[in-house]
XYZ file of N, CA, C and O in Angstrom:
520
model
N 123.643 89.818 110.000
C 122.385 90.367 109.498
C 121.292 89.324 109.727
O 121.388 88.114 109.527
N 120.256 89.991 110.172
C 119.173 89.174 110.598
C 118.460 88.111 108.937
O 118.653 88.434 107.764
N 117.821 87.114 109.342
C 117.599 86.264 107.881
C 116.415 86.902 107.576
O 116.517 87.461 106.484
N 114.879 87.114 108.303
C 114.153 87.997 107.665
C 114.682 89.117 106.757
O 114.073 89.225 105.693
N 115.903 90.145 107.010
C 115.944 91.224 106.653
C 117.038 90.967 105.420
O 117.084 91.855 104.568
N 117.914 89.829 105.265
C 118.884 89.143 104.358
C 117.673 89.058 102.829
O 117.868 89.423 101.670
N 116.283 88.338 103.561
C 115.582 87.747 102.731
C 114.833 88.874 102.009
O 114.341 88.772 100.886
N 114.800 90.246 103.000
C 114.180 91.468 101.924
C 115.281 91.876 101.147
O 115.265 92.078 99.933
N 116.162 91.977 101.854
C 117.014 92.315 100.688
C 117.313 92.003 99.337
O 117.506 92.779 98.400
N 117.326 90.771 99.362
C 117.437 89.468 98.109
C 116.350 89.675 97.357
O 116.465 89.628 96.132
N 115.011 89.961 98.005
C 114.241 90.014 97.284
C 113.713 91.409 96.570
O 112.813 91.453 95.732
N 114.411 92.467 97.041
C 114.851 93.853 96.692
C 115.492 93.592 94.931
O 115.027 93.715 93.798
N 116.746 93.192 95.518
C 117.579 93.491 94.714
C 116.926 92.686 93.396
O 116.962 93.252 92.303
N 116.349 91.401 93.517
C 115.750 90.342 92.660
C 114.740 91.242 91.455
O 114.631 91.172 90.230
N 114.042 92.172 92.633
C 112.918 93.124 92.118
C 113.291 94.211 91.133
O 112.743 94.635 90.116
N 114.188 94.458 91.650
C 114.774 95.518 90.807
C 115.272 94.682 89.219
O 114.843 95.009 88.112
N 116.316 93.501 89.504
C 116.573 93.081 88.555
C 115.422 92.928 87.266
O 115.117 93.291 86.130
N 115.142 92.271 88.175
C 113.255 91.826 87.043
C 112.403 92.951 86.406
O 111.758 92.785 85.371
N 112.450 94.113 87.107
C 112.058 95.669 86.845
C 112.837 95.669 85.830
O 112.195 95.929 84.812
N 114.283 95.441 85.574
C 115.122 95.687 84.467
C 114.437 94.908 83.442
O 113.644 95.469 82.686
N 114.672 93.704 83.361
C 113.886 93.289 82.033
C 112.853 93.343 81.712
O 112.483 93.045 80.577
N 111.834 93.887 82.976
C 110.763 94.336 82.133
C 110.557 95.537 81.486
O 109.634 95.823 80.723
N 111.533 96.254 81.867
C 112.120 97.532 81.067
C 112.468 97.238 79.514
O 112.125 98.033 78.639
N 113.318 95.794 79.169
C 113.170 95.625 78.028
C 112.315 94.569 77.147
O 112.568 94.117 76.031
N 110.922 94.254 78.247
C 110.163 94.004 77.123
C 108.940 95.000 77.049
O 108.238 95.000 76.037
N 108.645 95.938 78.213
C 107.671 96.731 77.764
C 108.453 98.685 78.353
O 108.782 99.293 79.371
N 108.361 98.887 76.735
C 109.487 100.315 77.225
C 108.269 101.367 77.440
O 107.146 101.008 77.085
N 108.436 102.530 77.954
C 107.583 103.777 79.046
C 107.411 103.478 79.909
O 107.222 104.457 80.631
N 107.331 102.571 80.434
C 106.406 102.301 82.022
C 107.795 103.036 83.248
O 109.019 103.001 83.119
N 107.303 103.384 83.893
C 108.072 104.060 85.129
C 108.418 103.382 85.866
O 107.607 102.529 86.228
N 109.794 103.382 86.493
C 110.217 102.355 87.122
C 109.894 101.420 88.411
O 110.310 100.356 88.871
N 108.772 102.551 88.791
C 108.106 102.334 90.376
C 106.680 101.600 89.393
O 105.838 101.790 90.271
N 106.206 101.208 88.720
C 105.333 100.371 88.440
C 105.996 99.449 87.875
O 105.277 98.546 87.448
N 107.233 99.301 87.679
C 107.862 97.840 86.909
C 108.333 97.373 88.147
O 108.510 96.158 88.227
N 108.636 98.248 89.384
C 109.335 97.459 90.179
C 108.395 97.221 90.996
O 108.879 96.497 91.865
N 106.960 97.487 91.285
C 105.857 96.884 92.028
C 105.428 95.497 90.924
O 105.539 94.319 91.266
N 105.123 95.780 90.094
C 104.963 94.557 89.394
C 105.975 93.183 89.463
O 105.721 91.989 89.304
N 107.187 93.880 89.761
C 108.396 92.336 89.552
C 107.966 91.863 91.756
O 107.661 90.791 92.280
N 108.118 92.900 92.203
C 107.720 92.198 93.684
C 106.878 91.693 93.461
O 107.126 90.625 94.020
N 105.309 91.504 92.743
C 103.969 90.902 92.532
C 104.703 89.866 92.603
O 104.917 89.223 93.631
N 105.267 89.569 91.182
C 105.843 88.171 90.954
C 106.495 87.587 92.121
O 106.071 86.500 92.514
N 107.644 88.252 92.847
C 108.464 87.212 93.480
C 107.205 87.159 94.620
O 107.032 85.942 94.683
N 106.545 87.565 95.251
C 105.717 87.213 96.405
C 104.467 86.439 96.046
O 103.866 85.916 96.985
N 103.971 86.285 94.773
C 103.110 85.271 93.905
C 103.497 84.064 93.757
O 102.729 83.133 93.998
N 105.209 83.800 93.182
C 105.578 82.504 92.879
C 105.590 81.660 93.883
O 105.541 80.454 93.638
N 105.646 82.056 94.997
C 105.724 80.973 96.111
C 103.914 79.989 95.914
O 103.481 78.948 95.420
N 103.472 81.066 96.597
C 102.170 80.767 96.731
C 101.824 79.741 95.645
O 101.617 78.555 95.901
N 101.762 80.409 94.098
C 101.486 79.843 92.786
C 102.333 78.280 92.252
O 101.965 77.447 91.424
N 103.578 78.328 93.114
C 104.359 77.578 93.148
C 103.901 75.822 93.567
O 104.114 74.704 93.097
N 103.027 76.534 94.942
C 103.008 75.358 96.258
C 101.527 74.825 95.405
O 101.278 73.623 95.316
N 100.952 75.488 95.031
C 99.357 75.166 94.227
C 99.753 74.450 92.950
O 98.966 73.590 92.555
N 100.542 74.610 92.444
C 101.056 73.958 91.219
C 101.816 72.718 91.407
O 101.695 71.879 90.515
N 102.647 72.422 92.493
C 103.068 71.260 92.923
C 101.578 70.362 93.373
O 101.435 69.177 93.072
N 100.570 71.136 94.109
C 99.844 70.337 95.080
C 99.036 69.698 93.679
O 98.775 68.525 93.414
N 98.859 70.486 93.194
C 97.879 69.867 91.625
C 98.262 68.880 90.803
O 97.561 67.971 90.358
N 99.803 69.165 90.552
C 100.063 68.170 89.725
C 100.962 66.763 90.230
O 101.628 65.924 89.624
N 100.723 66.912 91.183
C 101.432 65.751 92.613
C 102.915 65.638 92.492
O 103.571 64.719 92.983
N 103.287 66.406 91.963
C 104.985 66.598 91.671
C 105.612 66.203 93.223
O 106.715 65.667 93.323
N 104.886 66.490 94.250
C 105.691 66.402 95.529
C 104.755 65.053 96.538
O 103.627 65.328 96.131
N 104.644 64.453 97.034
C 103.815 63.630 97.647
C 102.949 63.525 98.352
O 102.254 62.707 97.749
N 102.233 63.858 99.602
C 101.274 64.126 100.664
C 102.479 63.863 101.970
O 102.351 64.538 102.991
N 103.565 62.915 101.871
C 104.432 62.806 102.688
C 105.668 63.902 102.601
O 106.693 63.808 103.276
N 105.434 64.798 101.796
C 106.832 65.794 101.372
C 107.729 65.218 100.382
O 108.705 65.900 100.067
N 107.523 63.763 99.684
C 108.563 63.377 99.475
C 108.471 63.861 97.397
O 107.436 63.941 96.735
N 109.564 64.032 97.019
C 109.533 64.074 95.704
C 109.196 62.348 94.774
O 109.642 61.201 94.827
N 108.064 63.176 93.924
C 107.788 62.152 93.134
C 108.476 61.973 92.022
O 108.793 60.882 91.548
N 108.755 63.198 91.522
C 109.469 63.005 90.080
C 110.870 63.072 90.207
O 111.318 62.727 91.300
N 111.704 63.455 89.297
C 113.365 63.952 89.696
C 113.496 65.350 89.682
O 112.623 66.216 89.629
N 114.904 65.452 89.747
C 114.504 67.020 90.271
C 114.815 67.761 88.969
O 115.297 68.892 89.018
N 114.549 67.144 87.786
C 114.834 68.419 86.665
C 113.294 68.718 86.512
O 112.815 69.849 86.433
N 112.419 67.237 86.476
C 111.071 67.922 86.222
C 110.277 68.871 87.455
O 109.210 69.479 87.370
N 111.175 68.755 88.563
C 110.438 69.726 89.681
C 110.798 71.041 89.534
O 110.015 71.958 89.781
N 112.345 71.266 89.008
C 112.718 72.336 88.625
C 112.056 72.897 87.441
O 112.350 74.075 87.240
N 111.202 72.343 86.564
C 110.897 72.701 84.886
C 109.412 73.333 85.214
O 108.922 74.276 84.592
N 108.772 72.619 86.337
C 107.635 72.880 87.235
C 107.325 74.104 87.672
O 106.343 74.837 87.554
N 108.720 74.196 88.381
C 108.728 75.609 88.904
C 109.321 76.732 88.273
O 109.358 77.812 88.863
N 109.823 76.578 87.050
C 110.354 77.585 86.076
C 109.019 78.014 85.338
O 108.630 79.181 85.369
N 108.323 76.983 84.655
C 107.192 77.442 83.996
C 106.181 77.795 85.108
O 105.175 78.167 84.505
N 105.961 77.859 86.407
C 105.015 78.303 87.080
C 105.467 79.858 87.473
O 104.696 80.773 87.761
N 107.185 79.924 87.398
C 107.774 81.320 87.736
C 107.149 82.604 86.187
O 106.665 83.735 86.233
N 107.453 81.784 85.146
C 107.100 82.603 83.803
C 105.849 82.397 84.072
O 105.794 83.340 84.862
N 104.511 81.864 84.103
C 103.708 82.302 83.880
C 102.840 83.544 84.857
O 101.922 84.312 84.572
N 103.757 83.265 86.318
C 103.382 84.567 87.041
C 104.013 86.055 86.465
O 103.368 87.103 86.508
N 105.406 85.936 85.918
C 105.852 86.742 85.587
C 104.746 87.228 84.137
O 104.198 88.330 84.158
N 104.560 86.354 83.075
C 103.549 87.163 82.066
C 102.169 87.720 82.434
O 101.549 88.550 81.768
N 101.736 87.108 83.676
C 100.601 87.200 84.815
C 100.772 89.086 85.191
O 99.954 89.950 84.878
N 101.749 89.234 85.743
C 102.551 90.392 85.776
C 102.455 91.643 84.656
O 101.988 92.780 84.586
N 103.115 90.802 83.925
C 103.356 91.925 82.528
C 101.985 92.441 81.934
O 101.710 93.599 81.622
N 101.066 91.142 81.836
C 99.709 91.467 81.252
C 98.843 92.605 82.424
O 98.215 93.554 81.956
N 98.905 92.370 83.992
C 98.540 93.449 84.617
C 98.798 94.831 84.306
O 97.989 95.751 84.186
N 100.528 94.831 84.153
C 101.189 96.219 83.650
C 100.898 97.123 82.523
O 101.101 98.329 82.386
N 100.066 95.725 81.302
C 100.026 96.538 80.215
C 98.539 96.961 80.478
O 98.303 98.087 80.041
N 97.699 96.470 80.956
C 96.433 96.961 81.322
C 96.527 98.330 82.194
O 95.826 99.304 81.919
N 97.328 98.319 83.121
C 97.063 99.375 83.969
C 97.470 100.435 83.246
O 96.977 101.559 83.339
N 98.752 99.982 82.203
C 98.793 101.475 81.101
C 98.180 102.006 80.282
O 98.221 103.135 79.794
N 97.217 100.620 80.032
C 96.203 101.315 79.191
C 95.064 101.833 79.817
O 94.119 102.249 79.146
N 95.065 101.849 81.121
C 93.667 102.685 82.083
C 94.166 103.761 82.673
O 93.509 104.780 82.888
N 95.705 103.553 83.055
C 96.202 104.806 83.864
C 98.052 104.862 83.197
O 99.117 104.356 83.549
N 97.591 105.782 82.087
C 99.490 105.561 81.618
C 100.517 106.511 82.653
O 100.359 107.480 83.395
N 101.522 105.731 82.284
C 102.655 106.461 83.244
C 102.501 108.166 83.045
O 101.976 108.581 82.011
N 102.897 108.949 83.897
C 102.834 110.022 83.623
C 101.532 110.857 83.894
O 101.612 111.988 84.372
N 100.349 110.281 83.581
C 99.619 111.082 83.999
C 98.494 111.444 85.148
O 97.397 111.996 85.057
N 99.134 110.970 86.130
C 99.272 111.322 87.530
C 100.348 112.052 87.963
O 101.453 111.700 87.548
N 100.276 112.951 88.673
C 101.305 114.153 89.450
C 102.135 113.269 90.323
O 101.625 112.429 91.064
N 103.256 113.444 90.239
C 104.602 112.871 91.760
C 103.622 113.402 92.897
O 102.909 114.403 92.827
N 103.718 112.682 93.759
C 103.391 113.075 95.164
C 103.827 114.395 95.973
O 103.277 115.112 96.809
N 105.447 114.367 95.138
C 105.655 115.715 95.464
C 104.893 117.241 94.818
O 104.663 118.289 95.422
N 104.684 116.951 93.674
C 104.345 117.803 92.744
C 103.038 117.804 93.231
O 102.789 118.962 93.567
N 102.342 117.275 93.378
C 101.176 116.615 94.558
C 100.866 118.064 95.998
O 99.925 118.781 96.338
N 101.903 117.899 96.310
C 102.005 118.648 97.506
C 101.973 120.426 97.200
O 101.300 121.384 97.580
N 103.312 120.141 96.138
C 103.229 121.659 95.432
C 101.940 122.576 95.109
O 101.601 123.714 95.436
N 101.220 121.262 94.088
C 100.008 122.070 93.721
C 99.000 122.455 94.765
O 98.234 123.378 94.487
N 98.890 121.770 96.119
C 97.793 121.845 97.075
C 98.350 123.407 98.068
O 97.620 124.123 98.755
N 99.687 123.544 97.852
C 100.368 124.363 98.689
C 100.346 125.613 97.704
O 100.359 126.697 98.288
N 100.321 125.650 96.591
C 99.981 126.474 95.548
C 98.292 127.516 95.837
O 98.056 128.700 96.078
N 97.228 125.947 95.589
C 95.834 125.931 95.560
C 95.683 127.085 96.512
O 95.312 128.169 96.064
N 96.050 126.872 98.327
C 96.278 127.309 99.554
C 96.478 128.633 99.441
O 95.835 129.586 99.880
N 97.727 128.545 98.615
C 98.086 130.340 98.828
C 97.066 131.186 98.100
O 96.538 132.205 98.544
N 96.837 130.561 96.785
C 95.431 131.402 95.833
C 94.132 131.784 96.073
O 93.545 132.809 95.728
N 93.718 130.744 96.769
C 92.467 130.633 97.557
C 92.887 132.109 99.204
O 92.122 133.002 99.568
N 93.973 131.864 99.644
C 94.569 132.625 100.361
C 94.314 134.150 100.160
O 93.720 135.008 100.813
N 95.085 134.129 98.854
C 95.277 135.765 98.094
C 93.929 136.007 97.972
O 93.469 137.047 98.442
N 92.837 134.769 97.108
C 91.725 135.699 96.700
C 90.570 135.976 98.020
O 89.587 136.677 97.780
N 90.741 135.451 99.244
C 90.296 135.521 100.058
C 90.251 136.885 100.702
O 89.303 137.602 101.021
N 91.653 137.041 100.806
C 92.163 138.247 101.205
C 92.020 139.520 100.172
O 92.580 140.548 100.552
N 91.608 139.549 99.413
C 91.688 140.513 97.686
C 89.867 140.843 98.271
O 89.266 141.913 98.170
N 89.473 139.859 98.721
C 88.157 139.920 98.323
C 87.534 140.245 100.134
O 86.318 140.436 100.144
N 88.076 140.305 101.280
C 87.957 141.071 102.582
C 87.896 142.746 101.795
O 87.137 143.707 101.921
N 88.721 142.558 101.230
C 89.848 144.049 101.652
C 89.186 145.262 100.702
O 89.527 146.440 100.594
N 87.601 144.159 99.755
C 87.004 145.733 99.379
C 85.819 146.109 99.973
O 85.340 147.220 99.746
């Protein structure tokens, strides 16, 4: 298996995981906005990661580690949680502007326009035909 496609995967499955617990700290939200929100995170922490090393000189200008590696690891744990509450606080906002549910499935989406079509259809035709 190719390593790009190893690395979506991992980061699939990661997403989903993280979708899970954010399932148990914020319950309604639909699973396709918990699991866009946990990808936010894993594709944030890098970035948020490398800015947080560069700031607090944890790593050197030569690559080399300055500190040991529990405080580089403690670095990057608290830079992982604060993207992740970074996350959660987006999620709870967007529920409070757009809650789950009240937007139509895409499919249901389709239904109603294919619905609209035929009515507009009928009364079109209702309304030739006197």
């Amino acid at each position: 298996m190719p390593a790009p496609l190893l690395e979506l995967l991992v980061l699939a499955l990661l997403a989903v995981a993280m979708a899970q617990v954010a399932k148990r700290i914020i319950a309604g939200v639909s699973f396709g906005r918990r699991f866009v929100a946990s990808l936010l995170v894993f594709l944030l922490t890098l970035p948020a990661g490398t800015w947080v090393v560069e700031q607090t000189r944890v790593v050197g200008p030569d690559d080399t580690m300055q500190v040991n590696w529990f405080v580089f690891l403690l670095v990057m744990v608290l830079c992982f949680v604060w993207v992740f509450a970074a996350a959660l606080t987006a999620l709870v906002a967007l529920e409070l502007v757009l809650p789950s549910g009240s937007l139509p499935s895409p499919i249901q989406s389709v239904r109603d326009i294919r619905m609209a079509l035929r009515r507009r259809a009928a009364t079109c035709s209702s309304v030739g035909s006197r």
